[in-house]
Each structure stands twice: as structure tokens, then as C-alpha cells.
Coordinates of C-alpha atoms in Angstrom, one line a residue:
Chain A
M9 CA 86.9 122.1 88.5
S10 CA 89.6 119.7 90.8
E11 CA 89.9 121.0 93.6
I12 CA 93.9 121.3 93.2
S13 CA 96.0 121.4 90.2
I14 CA 99.4 120.1 90.6
I15 CA 101.8 121.0 87.8
A16 CA 104.9 118.8 86.7
V17 CA 107.8 120.3 85.7
G18 CA 110.1 117.4 86.1
G19 CA 113.6 116.9 88.4
T20 CA 115.3 114.0 91.1
I21 CA 111.0 113.2 91.7
D22 CA 110.7 111.6 88.3
K23 CA 114.2 110.4 86.9
V24 CA 114.0 107.9 85.1
Y25 CA 117.0 105.2 85.2
F26 CA 118.0 103.8 81.8
D27 CA 120.7 100.6 81.6
A28 CA 122.0 100.9 78.5
K29 CA 123.5 104.7 79.0
S30 CA 123.7 103.9 83.5
E31 CA 122.1 107.4 83.1
Y32 CA 118.5 108.5 84.2
E33 CA 116.7 110.9 82.3
V34 CA 113.9 112.4 83.5
G35 CA 110.2 110.4 82.7
P36 CA 106.7 111.1 83.5
P37 CA 105.3 112.8 86.7
N38 CA 105.3 110.0 89.2
I39 CA 102.9 112.2 91.7
E40 CA 100.4 111.0 89.5
R41 CA 101.1 107.3 90.1
V42 CA 101.5 108.0 94.3
L43 CA 98.3 109.4 94.3
S44 CA 96.9 107.3 92.4
E45 CA 97.7 104.1 93.6
L46 CA 96.0 106.3 97.3
N47 CA 92.5 105.8 98.0
L48 CA 92.2 110.1 97.9
S49 CA 89.3 111.7 99.1
I50 CA 90.3 115.1 97.1
S51 CA 90.0 116.0 93.1
Y52 CA 92.9 117.0 91.5
S53 CA 94.4 117.5 87.9
V54 CA 97.7 116.7 86.8
N55 CA 99.8 118.6 84.2
S56 CA 102.6 117.7 83.1
L57 CA 104.0 121.0 81.6
M58 CA 107.5 120.0 80.9
R59 CA 110.3 117.0 81.8
K60 CA 113.2 118.9 83.0
D61 CA 116.6 118.8 85.4
S62 CA 115.8 121.7 87.4
L63 CA 119.5 123.5 85.8
D64 CA 118.3 123.2 82.4
L65 CA 115.5 125.8 83.5
T66 CA 115.9 128.7 81.2
E67 CA 114.7 132.5 81.8
Q68 CA 111.8 131.1 79.1
D69 CA 111.2 127.8 81.5
R70 CA 110.6 130.0 84.3
A71 CA 108.1 132.1 82.6
L72 CA 106.2 129.6 80.9
I73 CA 105.4 128.1 84.3
A74 CA 104.4 131.4 85.4
A75 CA 101.5 131.6 83.3
T76 CA 100.4 128.4 83.6
V77 CA 99.9 128.9 86.9
A78 CA 98.6 132.5 86.8
N79 CA 95.9 131.5 83.9
D80 CA 95.2 127.8 85.9
P81 CA 91.1 128.5 87.0
C82 CA 91.8 126.8 90.1
D83 CA 93.6 128.7 93.1
K84 CA 95.7 125.7 94.4
I85 CA 98.6 124.5 92.6
L86 CA 100.9 122.2 93.6
I87 CA 104.3 122.1 91.3
T88 CA 106.9 119.3 91.3
H89 CA 110.2 120.2 90.5
G90 CA 114.4 119.6 90.5
T91 CA 114.9 121.4 93.7
D92 CA 118.6 122.4 93.1
T93 CA 116.2 125.5 91.8
M94 CA 113.2 125.4 93.5
V95 CA 114.3 128.0 95.4
E96 CA 114.9 130.1 92.2
T97 CA 111.3 129.6 90.7
A98 CA 109.7 129.7 93.7
K99 CA 110.8 132.9 93.6
A100 CA 109.8 134.5 90.2
L101 CA 106.7 132.6 90.9
G102 CA 105.7 135.8 93.1
Q103 CA 104.3 138.4 91.3
I104 CA 100.9 135.6 91.6
S105 CA 99.5 136.9 95.1
S106 CA 95.4 135.9 94.4
K107 CA 96.4 131.8 94.2
T108 CA 98.4 129.5 96.9
I109 CA 101.0 127.2 95.8
V110 CA 103.4 124.8 96.9
L111 CA 106.6 123.4 95.4
T112 CA 107.8 120.5 96.4
G113 CA 109.6 117.2 95.0
A114 CA 112.1 114.9 96.4
L115 CA 116.4 114.2 97.0
E116 CA 115.8 111.0 95.7
P117 CA 114.2 109.7 92.4
A118 CA 110.5 109.0 93.6
L119 CA 111.3 104.9 92.1
F120 CA 114.1 104.6 95.4
K121 CA 113.0 102.1 98.1
T122 CA 114.6 105.3 100.5
S123 CA 113.0 108.0 97.9
D124 CA 111.7 110.8 100.7
A125 CA 108.6 111.3 97.1
V126 CA 105.9 110.0 98.9
F127 CA 106.1 111.7 102.2
N128 CA 107.1 115.2 100.1
I129 CA 103.7 114.8 98.8
G130 CA 101.8 114.3 101.5
C131 CA 103.6 117.6 103.0
A132 CA 102.5 119.8 100.0
L133 CA 99.3 118.5 99.8
G134 CA 98.4 119.1 104.0
A135 CA 100.2 122.3 103.1
V136 CA 98.1 123.6 100.0
Q137 CA 94.9 123.0 101.2
S138 CA 95.5 124.6 104.4
L139 CA 97.7 128.0 103.5
S140 CA 96.7 131.5 103.0
A141 CA 97.7 132.7 98.6
G142 CA 101.3 132.8 98.6
V143 CA 104.0 130.8 96.9
Y144 CA 105.8 128.4 99.6
I145 CA 107.6 125.4 99.5
A146 CA 107.4 122.2 100.8
M147 CA 110.6 120.3 101.5
N148 CA 112.3 118.0 104.3
G149 CA 109.1 118.4 106.2
K150 CA 108.9 122.6 106.3
V151 CA 106.8 124.4 104.7
F152 CA 108.9 127.2 104.2
A153 CA 107.6 131.1 102.4
A154 CA 109.6 131.5 99.6
G155 CA 112.5 133.9 99.6
K156 CA 113.1 132.5 103.4
V157 CA 114.0 129.3 102.1
W158 CA 117.4 127.8 100.7
K159 CA 119.3 124.5 99.1
N160 CA 122.5 123.3 102.3
L161 CA 124.3 121.3 99.2
K162 CA 126.4 119.4 101.7
K163 CA 123.5 118.5 104.2
N164 CA 121.5 117.7 100.7
R165 CA 117.9 119.3 102.4
F166 CA 116.1 122.1 102.5
E167 CA 117.0 124.8 105.1
P168 CA 115.9 128.2 106.8
I169 CA 117.0 131.6 105.8
D170 CA 118.2 132.9 109.8
Chain B
M16 CA 110.8 123.4 122.4
S17 CA 110.2 121.6 119.3
E18 CA 108.3 123.6 116.9
I19 CA 105.6 120.6 117.0
S20 CA 104.5 118.4 119.6
I21 CA 103.5 114.2 118.4
I22 CA 101.3 112.9 120.7
A23 CA 100.8 108.8 119.8
V24 CA 97.8 106.9 121.0
G25 CA 97.5 103.5 119.2
G26 CA 95.8 102.4 116.4
T27 CA 96.3 100.6 112.8
I28 CA 99.2 102.7 112.6
D29 CA 101.3 101.3 114.5
K30 CA 99.9 97.7 114.8
V31 CA 102.3 94.7 114.9
Y32 CA 102.2 91.3 113.9
F33 CA 103.2 88.2 116.5
D34 CA 103.1 85.1 114.6
A35 CA 102.1 83.4 118.3
K36 CA 99.1 84.6 117.8
S37 CA 98.5 85.7 114.0
E38 CA 96.6 88.7 115.9
Y39 CA 98.2 92.4 116.2
E40 CA 99.3 94.4 118.2
V41 CA 99.2 98.4 119.5
G42 CA 102.9 98.8 119.0
P43 CA 105.6 101.7 119.8
P44 CA 105.2 104.6 117.8
N45 CA 105.8 104.6 114.5
I46 CA 105.7 108.4 113.2
E47 CA 109.2 108.5 115.7
R48 CA 110.3 105.7 112.9
V49 CA 108.9 107.3 109.8
L50 CA 110.3 110.6 110.6
S51 CA 114.4 109.7 111.8
E52 CA 115.0 108.1 108.2
L53 CA 114.1 111.3 106.4
N54 CA 116.9 114.3 107.4
L55 CA 113.7 116.6 108.1
S56 CA 114.9 120.7 109.1
I57 CA 112.4 120.9 111.7
S58 CA 111.9 120.1 114.9
Y59 CA 109.2 117.6 116.6
S60 CA 109.5 115.5 120.2
V61 CA 106.8 112.5 120.0
N62 CA 105.3 111.6 122.9
S63 CA 103.7 107.9 123.6
L64 CA 101.1 108.3 125.4
M65 CA 99.3 105.3 125.3
R66 CA 99.2 102.0 122.8
K67 CA 95.5 101.5 121.9
D68 CA 93.2 99.8 119.3
S69 CA 91.3 103.0 118.4
L70 CA 87.7 101.3 119.4
D71 CA 88.9 100.4 122.6
L72 CA 89.6 104.0 123.9
T73 CA 87.2 104.8 126.5
E74 CA 85.6 109.1 127.6
Q75 CA 88.8 108.8 130.4
D76 CA 91.5 108.3 127.8
R77 CA 90.1 111.3 125.2
A78 CA 90.4 113.7 129.0
L79 CA 93.3 112.2 129.0
I80 CA 94.5 112.7 125.3
A81 CA 92.9 116.6 125.8
A82 CA 94.3 117.4 128.7
T83 CA 98.1 116.1 127.4
V84 CA 97.2 118.2 124.6
A85 CA 95.7 121.5 126.7
N86 CA 98.8 121.1 129.0
D87 CA 101.4 121.1 126.4
P88 CA 103.7 124.1 126.1
C89 CA 103.5 123.7 122.1
D90 CA 100.9 125.0 119.6
K91 CA 100.8 123.0 117.2
I92 CA 100.6 119.3 118.1
L93 CA 99.8 116.2 116.0
I94 CA 98.2 112.9 117.3
T95 CA 98.9 109.5 115.4
H96 CA 95.3 107.9 116.7
G97 CA 93.3 105.0 114.8
T98 CA 91.1 105.4 112.6
D99 CA 87.7 103.8 114.1
T100 CA 87.0 107.0 116.1
M101 CA 89.7 109.5 115.2
V102 CA 86.3 111.9 114.0
E103 CA 84.8 111.1 118.2
T104 CA 88.7 112.1 119.8
A105 CA 88.4 115.4 117.5
K106 CA 85.7 116.9 118.6
A107 CA 86.4 116.1 122.4
L108 CA 89.1 118.2 121.1
G109 CA 86.8 120.6 120.3
Q110 CA 87.3 123.0 123.1
I111 CA 91.2 123.7 123.2
S112 CA 91.4 126.5 120.8
S113 CA 93.8 128.1 120.9
K114 CA 96.1 125.4 119.8
T115 CA 96.2 124.4 116.0
I116 CA 95.2 120.1 116.1
V117 CA 96.0 117.6 113.5
L118 CA 94.9 113.9 113.7
T119 CA 95.6 111.9 111.6
G120 CA 96.5 107.1 111.2
A121 CA 96.6 104.7 108.9
L122 CA 94.3 102.6 107.0
E123 CA 97.5 100.0 106.3
P124 CA 99.8 98.9 109.4
A125 CA 102.6 101.3 108.3
L126 CA 105.2 98.3 108.2
F127 CA 103.1 97.0 105.2
K128 CA 104.2 97.4 101.5
T129 CA 100.9 99.6 100.4
S130 CA 100.7 101.5 103.7
D131 CA 99.4 105.5 103.0
A132 CA 101.0 106.0 106.8
V133 CA 104.3 107.8 105.2
F134 CA 102.2 109.9 103.5
N135 CA 99.2 110.5 106.1
I136 CA 102.5 111.6 107.9
G137 CA 104.1 114.1 105.7
C138 CA 99.9 115.9 104.8
A139 CA 99.9 116.1 108.2
L140 CA 102.8 117.6 108.8
G141 CA 102.3 119.8 106.0
A142 CA 98.5 120.4 107.8
V143 CA 99.7 121.4 110.9
Q144 CA 102.3 124.5 109.6
S145 CA 100.2 126.0 107.4
L146 CA 96.6 125.9 109.6
S147 CA 95.2 128.3 112.3
A148 CA 94.4 127.4 115.9
G149 CA 91.5 124.6 115.6
V150 CA 91.0 121.4 115.3
Y151 CA 91.5 118.8 112.3
I152 CA 91.6 115.3 110.1
A153 CA 94.5 114.7 107.7
M154 CA 93.6 111.7 106.3
N155 CA 92.9 109.6 102.3
G156 CA 95.0 113.4 101.0
K157 CA 92.2 116.1 101.9
V158 CA 92.7 118.2 104.9
F159 CA 89.0 118.5 107.3
A160 CA 88.4 120.0 109.9
A161 CA 86.6 118.4 112.8
G162 CA 83.3 118.1 112.7
K163 CA 82.8 117.8 108.5
V164 CA 83.6 114.6 108.6
W165 CA 82.9 110.8 108.9
K166 CA 85.0 108.0 107.9
N167 CA 83.1 106.1 105.3
L168 CA 83.2 102.3 106.1
K169 CA 82.5 100.5 102.8
K170 CA 84.8 102.9 100.7
N171 CA 87.2 102.7 104.4
R172 CA 87.9 106.4 103.2
F173 CA 87.4 109.4 105.3
E174 CA 85.2 111.5 102.7
P175 CA 83.4 115.6 103.7
I176 CA 79.6 115.6 105.6
D177 CA 78.1 117.7 102.8
Chain C
M6 CA 135.7 79.0 106.7
S7 CA 132.8 80.1 104.9
E8 CA 130.1 77.6 103.9
I9 CA 129.4 80.1 100.5
S10 CA 132.4 82.3 99.0
I11 CA 130.8 85.2 97.3
I12 CA 132.8 87.9 94.9
A13 CA 130.8 90.5 94.1
V14 CA 132.7 92.1 90.5
G15 CA 130.3 95.9 90.2
G16 CA 127.1 95.5 88.1
T17 CA 123.6 97.2 87.5
I18 CA 122.8 95.4 91.1
D19 CA 125.4 98.1 92.9
K20 CA 124.5 100.7 91.1
V21 CA 124.1 103.6 93.4
Y22 CA 122.8 108.1 92.4
F23 CA 125.2 110.8 92.3
D24 CA 122.3 113.8 92.2
A25 CA 125.4 115.9 91.0
K26 CA 125.7 114.2 87.8
S27 CA 122.4 112.3 87.6
E28 CA 124.8 109.2 86.7
Y29 CA 125.0 106.1 88.3
E30 CA 128.4 104.9 90.0
V31 CA 129.1 101.1 90.9
G32 CA 129.1 101.5 94.8
P33 CA 129.9 98.5 97.3
P34 CA 128.3 95.5 97.6
N35 CA 124.5 95.2 97.9
I36 CA 124.5 91.3 98.7
E37 CA 126.5 92.0 102.1
R38 CA 123.6 94.6 102.2
V39 CA 120.5 92.2 101.4
L40 CA 121.9 89.4 103.3
S41 CA 122.9 90.9 106.7
E42 CA 118.8 92.4 107.1
L43 CA 117.9 88.6 106.6
N44 CA 118.3 85.9 109.4
L45 CA 120.1 83.2 107.9
S46 CA 121.2 79.6 109.5
I47 CA 123.9 79.9 106.2
S48 CA 127.8 81.5 106.9
Y49 CA 129.2 82.7 104.4
S50 CA 132.2 85.4 103.4
V51 CA 131.7 88.0 100.8
N52 CA 134.6 90.2 98.9
S53 CA 134.8 92.6 96.9
L54 CA 136.8 92.4 94.4
M55 CA 135.9 95.0 91.9
R56 CA 133.3 98.0 91.8
K57 CA 132.7 97.8 87.3
D58 CA 129.9 97.9 84.8
S59 CA 130.6 94.6 83.3
L60 CA 130.5 96.7 80.0
D61 CA 134.7 97.9 80.8
L62 CA 135.7 95.0 82.3
T63 CA 139.0 93.9 80.5
E64 CA 139.8 90.3 80.4
Q65 CA 143.0 91.0 82.6
D66 CA 139.9 91.4 84.7
R67 CA 137.9 88.3 83.9
A68 CA 141.7 86.4 84.6
L69 CA 141.7 87.9 88.8
I70 CA 137.9 86.8 88.7
A71 CA 139.3 83.5 87.4
A72 CA 142.0 83.3 89.6
T73 CA 140.5 84.5 93.0
V74 CA 137.7 81.4 92.5
A75 CA 140.9 78.9 92.0
N76 CA 142.3 80.1 94.9
D77 CA 139.5 80.1 97.0
P78 CA 139.5 77.3 99.7
C79 CA 135.6 77.5 99.5
D80 CA 133.6 75.2 96.5
K81 CA 130.2 77.3 96.4
I82 CA 131.3 80.0 94.7
L83 CA 128.6 83.1 93.8
I84 CA 129.5 86.4 91.9
T85 CA 127.0 89.7 91.5
H86 CA 128.0 90.3 87.8
G87 CA 126.7 93.1 85.4
T88 CA 124.6 91.2 83.0
D89 CA 126.6 92.5 80.2
T90 CA 128.7 90.1 79.6
M91 CA 127.8 88.4 83.0
V92 CA 127.6 85.0 80.1
E93 CA 131.4 86.1 78.5
T94 CA 133.0 85.8 81.9
A95 CA 130.5 82.4 82.8
K96 CA 132.5 81.3 80.0
A97 CA 135.9 82.1 81.4
L98 CA 135.8 80.5 84.3
G99 CA 134.5 77.1 82.2
Q100 CA 138.7 76.3 83.4
I101 CA 137.9 75.3 87.3
S102 CA 136.4 72.3 87.5
S103 CA 136.2 71.6 90.6
K104 CA 133.8 74.3 92.6
T105 CA 130.3 74.9 91.9
I106 CA 129.6 78.8 90.9
V107 CA 127.1 80.5 90.2
L108 CA 126.5 84.2 89.0
T109 CA 123.7 85.9 89.3
G110 CA 123.1 90.5 89.7
A111 CA 120.3 92.9 89.0
L112 CA 118.3 94.0 85.7
E113 CA 117.5 97.1 88.0
P114 CA 120.0 98.5 90.7
A115 CA 119.0 97.3 94.0
L116 CA 118.4 100.2 96.2
F117 CA 115.1 100.6 93.6
K118 CA 111.7 99.5 94.6
T119 CA 110.6 97.0 91.9
S120 CA 114.7 95.5 91.8
D121 CA 114.7 92.5 90.9
A122 CA 118.1 92.2 93.2
V123 CA 116.8 90.3 96.6
F124 CA 115.0 87.3 94.5
N125 CA 118.4 87.0 92.1
I126 CA 120.1 86.6 95.4
G127 CA 117.9 84.2 96.6
C128 CA 117.4 82.3 93.4
A129 CA 121.6 82.0 93.1
L130 CA 122.5 80.8 96.8
G131 CA 119.6 78.2 96.5
A132 CA 121.2 76.9 93.6
V133 CA 124.6 77.2 94.6
Q134 CA 123.8 74.6 97.3
S135 CA 121.9 72.6 95.4
L136 CA 124.5 71.6 92.1
S137 CA 127.5 69.7 91.5
A138 CA 130.2 71.2 90.4
G139 CA 130.2 73.7 87.3
V140 CA 129.4 77.3 86.2
Y141 CA 126.2 78.1 86.5
I142 CA 124.3 81.5 85.9
A143 CA 121.3 81.8 87.9
M144 CA 118.6 85.3 86.2
N145 CA 115.7 85.7 85.6
G146 CA 114.3 83.2 88.3
K147 CA 116.0 80.0 85.8
V148 CA 119.2 78.3 86.2
F149 CA 121.5 77.6 83.2
A150 CA 124.7 75.8 82.6
A151 CA 127.4 78.7 81.7
G152 CA 127.5 78.3 77.7
K153 CA 123.6 77.2 77.8
V154 CA 122.4 80.9 77.7
W155 CA 122.1 84.2 76.4
K156 CA 120.8 87.8 77.5
N157 CA 118.1 88.8 75.2
L158 CA 118.5 92.8 74.9
K159 CA 115.5 93.6 73.6
K160 CA 113.5 91.2 76.1
N161 CA 115.7 92.4 79.2
R162 CA 116.0 88.8 80.0
F163 CA 118.5 85.8 80.2
E164 CA 116.9 82.9 77.9
P165 CA 118.4 79.3 77.2
I166 CA 119.8 78.6 74.4
D167 CA 117.9 76.4 72.8
Chain D
M18 CA 103.4 71.1 81.3
S19 CA 105.2 73.6 83.5
E20 CA 108.9 73.5 84.4
I21 CA 107.9 73.3 87.9
S22 CA 104.3 72.8 89.6
I23 CA 103.8 75.1 93.1
I24 CA 101.6 74.4 95.1
A25 CA 100.2 77.1 97.8
V26 CA 99.0 74.9 101.0
G27 CA 99.2 78.9 103.3
G28 CA 101.1 80.1 106.1
T29 CA 102.1 83.2 106.5
I30 CA 103.2 84.0 103.8
D31 CA 99.8 84.4 102.2
K32 CA 98.2 86.4 105.4
V33 CA 96.6 89.5 105.3
Y34 CA 95.3 91.9 107.4
F35 CA 91.5 92.0 108.6
D36 CA 90.6 95.6 109.5
A37 CA 87.6 95.2 111.2
K38 CA 89.1 91.8 113.3
S39 CA 92.0 93.5 113.3
E40 CA 93.2 89.6 112.5
Y41 CA 95.3 88.2 110.2
E42 CA 93.6 85.6 107.6
V43 CA 95.2 83.4 104.5
G44 CA 94.9 84.6 101.4
P45 CA 95.7 84.1 98.0
P46 CA 98.8 82.3 97.0
N47 CA 101.7 85.8 97.0
I48 CA 103.9 83.5 95.2
E49 CA 101.8 84.1 92.3
R50 CA 101.5 88.1 92.5
V51 CA 105.0 87.8 93.3
L52 CA 106.8 85.2 90.2
S53 CA 104.2 87.7 88.5
E54 CA 105.3 90.9 89.0
L55 CA 109.5 89.3 87.7
N56 CA 109.7 88.3 83.7
L57 CA 110.8 84.9 84.3
S58 CA 112.0 82.6 81.7
I59 CA 111.2 79.4 83.5
S60 CA 107.6 78.4 83.0
Y61 CA 105.1 77.1 86.4
S62 CA 101.3 76.5 87.5
V63 CA 100.5 77.6 91.0
N64 CA 97.5 76.0 92.6
S65 CA 95.8 76.7 95.3
L66 CA 95.7 73.7 97.2
M67 CA 93.8 75.3 100.5
R68 CA 94.1 78.1 102.4
K69 CA 95.7 76.9 105.9
D70 CA 97.2 78.1 109.0
S71 CA 100.1 75.5 109.5
L72 CA 99.0 74.7 112.4
D73 CA 95.5 73.7 111.6
L74 CA 97.2 71.8 108.5
T75 CA 95.3 68.2 109.4
E76 CA 96.3 64.4 108.8
Q77 CA 93.3 64.4 105.9
D78 CA 95.5 67.2 105.2
R79 CA 99.1 66.3 104.5
A80 CA 97.1 63.0 102.4
L81 CA 95.6 65.5 100.1
I82 CA 98.5 67.1 99.9
A83 CA 100.6 63.9 99.5
A84 CA 98.3 62.6 96.7
T85 CA 98.7 65.9 95.0
V86 CA 102.2 66.1 95.2
A87 CA 102.2 61.7 94.2
N88 CA 99.6 62.4 91.1
D89 CA 101.6 65.4 89.4
P90 CA 103.0 65.1 86.1
C91 CA 105.3 67.3 86.8
D92 CA 108.7 66.1 89.0
K93 CA 109.7 69.8 90.4
I94 CA 107.8 70.2 92.8
L95 CA 107.7 73.8 94.7
I96 CA 105.0 73.7 98.4
T97 CA 104.6 77.1 99.9
H98 CA 103.6 76.4 103.6
G99 CA 103.4 77.7 107.1
T100 CA 105.6 77.9 109.0
D101 CA 104.9 75.8 112.6
T102 CA 104.6 72.7 110.2
M103 CA 106.7 72.9 107.6
V104 CA 109.2 70.0 109.0
E105 CA 106.3 67.8 109.3
T106 CA 105.1 67.7 106.0
A107 CA 108.0 67.6 104.9
K108 CA 108.4 64.7 106.7
A109 CA 104.7 63.3 104.9
L110 CA 106.5 63.6 101.3
G111 CA 109.0 61.1 102.5
Q112 CA 107.2 58.3 100.2
I113 CA 107.3 60.5 96.9
S114 CA 110.9 59.3 95.9
S115 CA 110.5 60.1 92.4
K116 CA 110.5 63.8 92.5
T117 CA 112.0 67.3 93.5
I118 CA 109.9 68.2 96.2
V119 CA 111.2 71.3 97.6
L120 CA 108.8 73.4 100.8
T121 CA 109.6 77.2 101.7
G122 CA 107.3 79.8 103.4
A123 CA 107.8 83.6 105.5
L124 CA 108.5 83.8 108.5
E125 CA 106.9 87.3 108.3
P126 CA 104.0 88.2 105.8
A127 CA 104.7 88.4 102.0
L128 CA 102.6 91.7 102.4
F129 CA 105.2 93.0 104.9
K130 CA 107.9 95.2 104.2
T131 CA 110.4 93.6 106.1
S132 CA 108.9 90.1 104.4
D133 CA 111.4 87.4 103.8
A134 CA 108.8 85.7 101.5
V135 CA 111.1 87.0 98.1
F136 CA 114.2 86.2 99.2
N137 CA 112.8 82.2 99.7
I138 CA 111.2 82.4 97.0
G139 CA 113.3 82.5 94.9
C140 CA 115.9 80.1 97.1
A141 CA 113.0 77.8 96.6
L142 CA 113.3 78.7 92.1
G143 CA 117.0 78.5 92.9
A144 CA 116.6 75.1 94.4
V145 CA 113.8 72.9 92.6
Q146 CA 116.0 73.2 89.7
S147 CA 118.7 72.5 90.9
L148 CA 118.6 69.3 93.3
S149 CA 117.9 65.7 92.6
A150 CA 115.2 63.7 93.6
G151 CA 114.6 64.4 97.4
V152 CA 112.3 66.5 99.8
Y153 CA 114.3 70.2 101.1
I154 CA 113.2 73.1 103.6
A155 CA 114.6 76.1 101.8
M156 CA 114.6 78.7 104.9
N157 CA 116.4 81.5 106.0
G158 CA 119.2 80.9 103.4
K159 CA 119.4 77.2 103.6
V160 CA 119.2 74.4 101.4
F161 CA 117.8 71.4 104.7
A162 CA 117.4 68.0 103.7
A163 CA 113.5 66.3 105.1
G164 CA 114.4 65.7 108.6
K165 CA 117.9 67.4 108.8
V166 CA 116.2 70.4 109.8
W167 CA 114.1 72.5 112.9
K168 CA 112.3 75.7 113.7
N169 CA 114.1 77.4 116.4
L170 CA 111.3 79.2 117.6
K171 CA 112.9 81.8 120.4
K172 CA 115.7 82.5 117.7
N173 CA 112.4 82.3 114.7
R174 CA 114.7 80.8 112.0
F175 CA 115.0 77.3 110.7
E176 CA 118.5 75.5 111.7
P177 CA 119.5 72.4 111.2
I178 CA 119.8 68.9 113.0
D179 CA 123.6 68.3 113.8

């Protein structure tokens, strides 16, 4: 069994560009490529569960994510997720009390020169190994407990709820 | 007071290239530049304590690092350090029991396209916020307790001591 | 007067990402940023004439581009342009016989890690200084005379007409 | 036969980092890797003739470079070369009057995030296809005739001789 189970559900981090339409689509999990290019001393698996913009995630999608996490034999779960509803999915996972679950993503696609993806993946990986059971979000360099964080759209970053 | 106190002592992560000599020297802390380019939700300070290749660190240098950490009002300390003697400095800091101390660095200079610096900084930042008091090394995607890790020179990575 | 006059009319090279819409828009000329980061020994000016996807360029737009080139006091003209109709604009400029005109662009936005933008800009800059009067396209590492080149959509590259 | 013959003789563009010594060595030709990652419409061959810091090039080395160029069946030659004596090698090639020869290199190793290597390679490739027979240097965005250029060490760039 891997030390860490990674579940990818889509979002900006995985967006790829299709020239014909001048639009983005959600592609395969970039976390897999990023981690494979590093020389890691930790074992992990990557499950590409869905490829959705997080604004398109439904109740059923969240139920599927929760069931997938609950049934995972691993107790350290890292989820890459779109940023717009990451806070809601974190809340929906709150019933699972026996695992350490860290959600992360990116504010710019991983294929951009200035993307925050690699940094965020590192931050989430450091957090998921270090935290006790619970649900957390690792974004903008901070590890937040679920329920204590919101996405400030104006500043385009995750911030603590006072 | 900042949430996290960062102390830079040099190492490969900060190496810069001088054309005339075709040699590297240790420059200013790259962690400062990396973090400033991200839109972080966490406060931190950076102290450039020394700029040394870690093979050149002396007992006095390690005593100075330990004293600096001990006297720091912050209880979350992130140290960027050369990789060759990171394990030894981690051990030397073992007397400080009231703080969470995470050491990291890079196997390739941060200015290289393929450097592990940004990922490692993210990983250390995620870990230092999440761990209880103690001394740790965050390298190669894994958070190690001090004393449970060595640098495998042949594979050029940090690995657990079985 | 600058040695080279650069006219930007838009295209993929200048596309920027807007998260809210998951869409691209054409932003300010990336050639200006790219060249400013290099330590160049050549003088140039950049005129952001329009910001259009090249599929949206009209006859009027092409007439404006041609008039702008014809009236430019400089005899070395570099145009950054979308790739889908670059071949047509090159033909439309064919009446201007007294200047060296090189069109270039990019198959991936300049802000992508894997973009061809910097290479293509270099190639066009090398060509425009070296060619006699005429209209040319510099794409995919090759300098083509206008009228001797087409965009192979399937292979996503510019190729010679045999 | 390829359209362009590329000869690599070393220099900063090909420098690689060896951690043990904290020193650079000249590695295999980076131009080969750079060009292979682009989707080019032009045929070329790469000959790794020598791997030297250009300060270490001897009269014999320059004679070998000149003989290699003279014997090459291709009449468009691109040479990647260290910057410190590029001007001298360009002069030494001045006897060859039947070929277009363009020298380029980089002021920072190609593996650096901020390297000028990709831009310079593009510039040299654009120039070598466009120029009539002669010896040229393409550096800092400018195409210089051999003998009309010097390296301004203070400004770290190639400039015209007035």
C-alpha cells in the first residue's frame, strides 16, 4: 500500500489549452507528472477520479469523492481540486474522522510558467504527512482547517476566517 | 511577530553562477524571492544568517544556528541549508525541545529550470505548520524526524534509516 | 529611429487566461516583455496595433496593418500575429516592396512553460536583420518567403509549399 | 544532406553542474535538446566537436574547427561556442568564403531559468538561413559581421565596434 493516496478531481491545476476553441479543458492530473519528475522518497498512488471544473461539481460528485476517500485503505489522502468550491468539498468530507485529508489545487494552470501548482503540491504533501486526522486545505502557503477558510475572489487567494 | 521564522544558512539552493570563474558561490536566500513571488496568506520573516556551502559549516557555525533558533521568539522555524551536512545540523538542534524546526534545501540550485527548490520549500512550509515540537528534515517529498534520515549520495536523495 | 520596428496584432502568443471564464483573451504584446528581459544590443520599438485572434482579423484590419507598415519610417519590420491567418496577412503585405517584413507568432501562449514564443521571436529577429526587402514568415525554425508556406493544422506547424 | 549543419564546441551554453565539486563542466550540446523539443520544419545535424570552455581553446582547436567547417558539405553552418573567445574564432574562420557561418552561445547556461540560450539559438537559426556567405556572430539579439563586434565584459554583452 502506498504511504499517500492522491485523488484528482480536476480544476485549474489540470487545465490544458485547446487552440481551436481558444478554451481550456480539464486534462489528466498534473500532480502525477510533477511528482514523477522529482526523485521522491515516499510512495504514492494517483487516482484520476474525475476531470471537472469545480464549479461543475454536483452533490453526487461530492458523494462519490467522499465514498472514494472513505473506502481508501490509505489513511493519508491528498486531493487536487478546483479552487472555486474547494471549501465546500472540504466541508462535505468532514464526516470522515479517521483519516488525514488535505485538499490543494492551483490558481493558475500547472503548465503556466508562473503557476503556484508545484509549490502547493509540496505544501500539501508536507502537511498530509504531518497532521493528525481531519480535513484541511493547503493553499497560498497556509494549512487551514476545513471550515476556517474562504476563497477571497477579489484577492484571488485563500484566507482564514477570523 | 511572524507566524514562521525562516533562517537561511546557505547551500546549493542559494548557489549562483559566476562566469569568470565558472564556479558557484552561495548568494542571498532564494527562499525570500520564491515566497515573494507567491501570493501567500501566511506571515514570515527571512534571516540570512550565513552563506555557506554546508561542507564548510563548523562547530561554531552550528552553535550559532542553534543559539539563533533558541533565541527566536517564534516557535515555528524553517531553515534552508546545504544538503551535505543537513542531517548533522538537525542532530545539533535536537536540544531545543520547545519549537517545531524543519530543515530543507535543494539538490539543484533554485535558479535551475529543473530545481527541486520550490517544491521543497512548499513541503517544508506545509510541515512546519502541521508538526508538533521537534526537529525534522523535509526533502525528496518526505518529512523525516531528525535522526531517522540519511543522504544517499549515490541516489542523490534523502532516505529513511530503517 | 529604432533599428527594428515591431508591430503586434495579437494571436496565441499574447493570450492570457481569465479564470472566471476559463477562457483566453488576447492581452498586451508579450514580445515587449520577452525582449525587455534580455540584455539586447539592438534598438527597437513596439507598437500594440490591435489585440485580435487572427481568425477575427478583417479586410479592414489587414488594410490597417499594411498602411501602418507602409508609413513606418523603419525599413525592418517584425510583426507578431496569430498563426491561423498569418499566411494571408503575409500575402496582403506583398505590395510593400521596399521593406524587410518578418511575421512570427507562437503555437502556444508565451506564458506557457513549453511555449515556442521566445525561440520564434529570436528566429524572426535574426531573420529581419539579415534578409533583403520582401515579406517572410519565421515559424518552426524556418524562414519562409510569403506565398511559399502553409500552416499544416494536423501537424500544428508551418511547412513549405513544394 | 541537412539544410543546416550545427557544430558544438562547448562554452557556457553547455555548462552543467557537478554538486560534489560545486563546479561547472561543459556537457553535451544543449542546442540538440532545445531543437528536439521544438516541432521544427527544417532539417539539421548536430556534431559535438569538442566540449571546452572557450578560454581553453588553442590554435590547434581553432584550426580543427576551421577544417571541420571547410570540409562540411553543407553551406549553412551554425556554431555554438563559449562567449569569451567567440570573436577570435569568428576571425579565424574568415578564410572560408563560400559558406554562411553564424556563431552563437549563451551568457548563462541553458539549464538556467533565465538563460538567453533558446533566444540566441533562434536568432542564429533565423540569421544563418537569411544571410549570404560570410562569418557572423548572433548574440544579444543582434547579428554582427565578424570583425565588427566585441564582448563588453563590464556590460556582459556583445556590442558593435563603431
